[in-house]
Coordinates of C-alpha atoms in Angstrom, one line a residue:
Chain A
D1 CA 0.0 0.0 0.0
I2 CA 1.1 3.5 -0.8
Q3 CA 1.6 5.6 2.4
M4 CA 1.1 9.4 2.4
T5 CA 2.9 11.9 4.7
Q6 CA 2.2 15.6 5.1
S7 CA 4.1 18.4 6.7
P8 CA 3.7 20.3 8.8
P9 CA 0.9 18.7 11.0
S10 CA -0.3 22.2 11.8
L11 CA 0.6 25.8 11.1
S12 CA -0.5 29.2 12.2
A13 CA -0.2 32.2 9.8
S14 CA -1.4 35.7 9.5
V15 CA -4.1 36.9 7.0
G16 CA -2.4 37.6 3.7
D17 CA 0.5 35.2 4.3
R18 CA 1.6 32.6 1.8
V19 CA 1.0 29.1 3.2
T20 CA 2.7 26.0 1.9
I21 CA 1.9 22.3 2.8
T22 CA 3.9 19.4 1.5
C23 CA 2.8 15.8 0.8
Q24 CA 5.0 12.9 0.1
A25 CA 4.0 9.5 -1.3
S26 CA 5.9 6.3 -0.5
Q27 CA 5.9 5.3 -4.2
D28 CA 5.6 7.1 -7.5
I29 CA 2.0 8.2 -8.0
K30 CA 2.7 10.2 -11.1
K31 CA 0.3 13.2 -11.1
Y32 CA -2.5 11.5 -9.2
L33 CA -2.6 13.6 -6.1
N34 CA -5.7 15.4 -4.8
W35 CA -6.1 18.1 -2.1
Y36 CA -9.2 18.4 0.1
Q37 CA -10.3 21.1 2.6
Q38 CA -12.3 20.1 5.6
K39 CA -13.7 22.8 7.8
P40 CA -14.8 21.9 11.4
G41 CA -18.1 20.0 11.3
K42 CA -18.2 19.9 7.6
V43 CA -17.6 17.3 4.8
P44 CA -14.3 17.3 2.9
K45 CA -14.3 19.5 -0.2
L46 CA -12.2 18.8 -3.3
L47 CA -9.9 21.7 -4.1
I48 CA -7.1 20.4 -6.4
Y49 CA -7.0 17.2 -8.5
D50 CA -4.2 15.7 -10.6
A51 CA -1.7 17.6 -8.5
S52 CA -2.3 21.0 -10.1
N53 CA -5.8 21.3 -11.5
L54 CA -8.1 23.6 -9.6
E55 CA -11.7 22.3 -9.1
R56 CA -14.4 24.5 -10.6
G57 CA -15.4 27.2 -8.3
V58 CA -12.4 27.0 -6.0
P59 CA -10.6 30.4 -5.5
S60 CA -7.4 30.9 -7.5
R61 CA -5.4 31.6 -4.3
F62 CA -5.3 27.8 -4.0
S63 CA -2.7 26.0 -6.1
G64 CA -0.9 22.7 -6.2
S65 CA 2.2 21.3 -7.9
G66 CA 4.5 18.3 -8.0
S67 CA 4.7 14.8 -9.5
G68 CA 6.1 11.4 -8.6
T69 CA 6.4 11.4 -4.8
E70 CA 6.7 15.1 -3.8
F71 CA 3.8 17.5 -3.9
T72 CA 3.1 21.0 -2.7
F73 CA -0.2 22.8 -1.9
T74 CA -0.1 26.6 -1.6
I75 CA -2.5 29.3 -0.4
S76 CA -1.1 32.4 -1.9
S77 CA -2.8 34.8 0.5
L78 CA -4.4 33.3 3.5
Q79 CA -8.0 34.4 4.3
P80 CA -10.0 33.9 7.5
E81 CA -12.3 31.5 5.7
D82 CA -9.4 29.2 4.9
I83 CA -9.2 28.0 8.5
A84 CA -9.5 24.2 8.0
T85 CA -7.6 20.9 7.8
Y86 CA -6.2 20.1 4.5
Y87 CA -5.6 16.5 3.3
C88 CA -3.8 15.1 0.3
Q89 CA -4.9 11.8 -1.3
Q90 CA -3.2 9.5 -3.7
Y91 CA -5.3 8.4 -6.6
D92 CA -8.7 7.8 -5.1
K93 CA -7.4 5.9 -2.0
N94 CA -5.2 6.7 1.0
F95 CA -5.2 10.1 2.5
G96 CA -2.4 11.9 4.2
P97 CA -2.7 12.7 8.0
G98 CA -3.8 16.2 7.4
T99 CA -2.5 19.7 8.1
T100 CA -4.5 22.0 10.3
V101 CA -4.3 25.7 9.3
D102 CA -5.3 28.5 11.6
I103 CA -4.9 32.3 11.9
K104 CA -2.2 33.7 14.0
Chain B
E1 CA -29.3 17.9 -7.2
V2 CA -26.5 15.4 -6.8
Q3 CA -26.8 13.9 -3.3
L4 CA -25.6 11.1 -1.2
V5 CA -27.3 10.2 2.1
E6 CA -25.9 7.6 4.5
S7 CA -27.9 5.7 7.1
G8 CA -27.6 2.7 9.3
G9 CA -25.2 3.9 11.9
G10 CA -25.7 3.4 15.5
L11 CA -24.5 1.7 18.7
V12 CA -23.2 -1.9 18.4
Q13 CA -21.4 -4.1 20.7
P14 CA -17.8 -5.3 20.0
G15 CA -17.9 -8.3 17.8
G16 CA -21.3 -7.3 16.3
S17 CA -22.3 -6.4 12.8
L18 CA -23.9 -3.4 11.1
R19 CA -24.8 -2.6 7.5
L20 CA -24.5 1.0 6.3
S21 CA -26.5 2.3 3.3
C22 CA -25.8 5.3 1.0
A23 CA -28.7 6.5 -1.1
A24 CA -27.7 8.3 -4.2
S25 CA -29.7 10.7 -6.3
G26 CA -29.3 13.2 -9.0
F27 CA -26.8 11.3 -11.2
S28 CA -26.4 8.1 -13.1
F29 CA -25.4 6.0 -10.1
S30 CA -24.4 2.9 -12.1
S31 CA -21.8 4.9 -14.1
Y32 CA -19.7 5.7 -11.0
W33 CA -17.1 4.1 -8.8
M34 CA -18.3 4.6 -5.2
H35 CA -16.2 4.7 -2.0
W36 CA -16.5 4.5 1.8
V37 CA -14.3 6.7 4.0
R38 CA -14.3 7.0 7.7
Q39 CA -13.2 9.6 10.3
V40 CA -12.8 9.4 14.0
P41 CA -14.0 12.7 15.3
G42 CA -11.0 15.1 15.6
K43 CA -8.8 12.7 13.6
G44 CA -8.0 12.3 9.9
L45 CA -9.8 10.7 6.9
V46 CA -9.3 7.0 6.4
W47 CA -10.1 5.4 3.0
L48 CA -11.9 2.1 3.4
S49 CA -13.2 0.6 0.2
R50 CA -14.3 1.2 -3.4
M51 CA -16.5 -0.5 -5.9
N52 CA -16.9 0.1 -9.6
G53 CA -20.1 0.9 -11.4
D54 CA -21.3 -2.5 -12.2
G55 CA -20.1 -4.1 -9.0
S56 CA -17.5 -6.3 -10.6
S57 CA -14.5 -4.8 -9.0
T58 CA -13.8 -4.0 -5.3
T59 CA -10.8 -2.8 -3.3
Y60 CA -10.3 -2.6 0.5
A61 CA -7.9 -1.0 2.9
D62 CA -5.9 -3.6 4.8
S63 CA -7.4 -2.5 8.1
V64 CA -10.9 -3.7 7.0
K65 CA -10.1 -6.5 4.5
G66 CA -12.0 -9.6 5.5
R67 CA -14.3 -7.8 7.9
F68 CA -16.0 -5.2 5.8
T69 CA -17.8 -5.9 2.4
I70 CA -18.9 -3.2 0.0
S71 CA -21.8 -3.8 -2.4
R72 CA -24.3 -1.9 -4.4
D73 CA -27.8 -2.2 -5.8
N74 CA -27.9 -0.1 -9.0
A75 CA -31.6 -0.6 -9.4
E76 CA -32.1 1.1 -6.0
N77 CA -29.2 3.6 -6.5
T78 CA -27.8 2.4 -3.2
L79 CA -24.3 1.6 -1.9
Y80 CA -23.8 -0.6 1.1
L81 CA -21.0 -1.4 3.6
Q82 CA -21.5 -4.6 5.6
M83 CA -19.3 -4.4 8.7
N84 CA -18.6 -7.5 10.7
T85 CA -16.6 -8.4 13.8
L86 CA -16.7 -4.7 14.8
R87 CA -14.0 -3.4 17.2
A88 CA -13.9 -0.3 19.4
E89 CA -11.4 1.3 16.9
D90 CA -14.1 1.1 14.2
T91 CA -16.0 3.8 16.0
A92 CA -16.1 6.7 13.5
V93 CA -18.2 8.8 11.2
Y94 CA -18.6 6.8 7.9
Y95 CA -18.9 8.7 4.6
C96 CA -19.8 7.5 1.2
A97 CA -18.4 9.4 -1.7
R98 CA -18.5 9.4 -5.5
R99 CA -15.4 9.2 -7.6
G100 CA -15.3 11.6 -10.5
L101 CA -16.3 10.0 -13.8
Y102 CA -13.0 10.3 -15.5
Y103 CA -10.7 11.2 -12.7
Y104 CA -9.2 9.8 -9.5
Y105 CA -10.9 12.1 -7.0
L106 CA -13.9 12.1 -4.7
D107 CA -16.1 14.9 -5.8
V108 CA -19.4 14.3 -4.0
W109 CA -19.6 13.3 -0.3
G110 CA -22.5 12.4 2.0
K111 CA -22.9 14.0 5.4
G112 CA -21.9 10.7 7.1
T113 CA -23.4 8.3 9.6
T114 CA -21.9 7.7 13.0
V115 CA -21.0 4.2 14.2
T116 CA -20.2 3.6 17.8
V117 CA -18.8 0.3 18.9
S118 CA -19.0 -0.1 22.7
S119 CA -20.3 -2.5 25.3

C-alpha cells in the first residue's frame, strides 16, 4: 500500500500570508494527487486534483504542484475562511494525515 | 441535485455487525465508482473501500479487509457497507463518496453516519 505523509501537521499564519503544505508519497503516484479542505463539522471538499488542477469554483489563491512522490499545496494569500484541515490523497485511495491551518 | 445520504449507523457491541447504506440521487449511479471513507472525530480521513459501477471490482484497505464488504444495488441507487466483527477502533463517522467519472478524485460526499462500537 502507498503511504502518504504531510508536513507540517499544523501551522499558524497571518491573514495575507503565503502558506505551503507538502505531501509525500511512499511510491511514485505520477500526477494522481488530490487536495481536500475540511472545515470543522463539515464534509471534505475537493480543491485540487491531478496535482495541479483547480476544481471548478475554487478560488485561485489555492494551487498545487508536483509529481512522482513530492507534492506541494499553496494558499497564496491566507484568508480567514481558509481555516481548515487540508488533506492530500493519492489516486482515489489513501489520505495523508492532514495539516491544520489556523490564523495567528 | 446530486446527493448522497448515508444511514444505518448506531451503537453496536464489540464483535457485532452493522450494515450501512448510502442512497444516491441526481446522477447516473451505475456509471460511477463509489467509496467509503471514515473519520474518527477530531482525527484524519481514512479510506476504506471502493466499488466500480457494475459491482464487478472492489478494493479494500488492509485495516478492514476480510471484515467489511462493499456492495451496491444499481436498481435502487444504493451503496452498502457490511461491517462484521466490529471493534472499538471502528468507532467513527462513515462517509460514502462518489469518484469523478474520468478522474481519480472524490467529488461528492454524503454527510456521514456515526458508528459507535461499545459495550
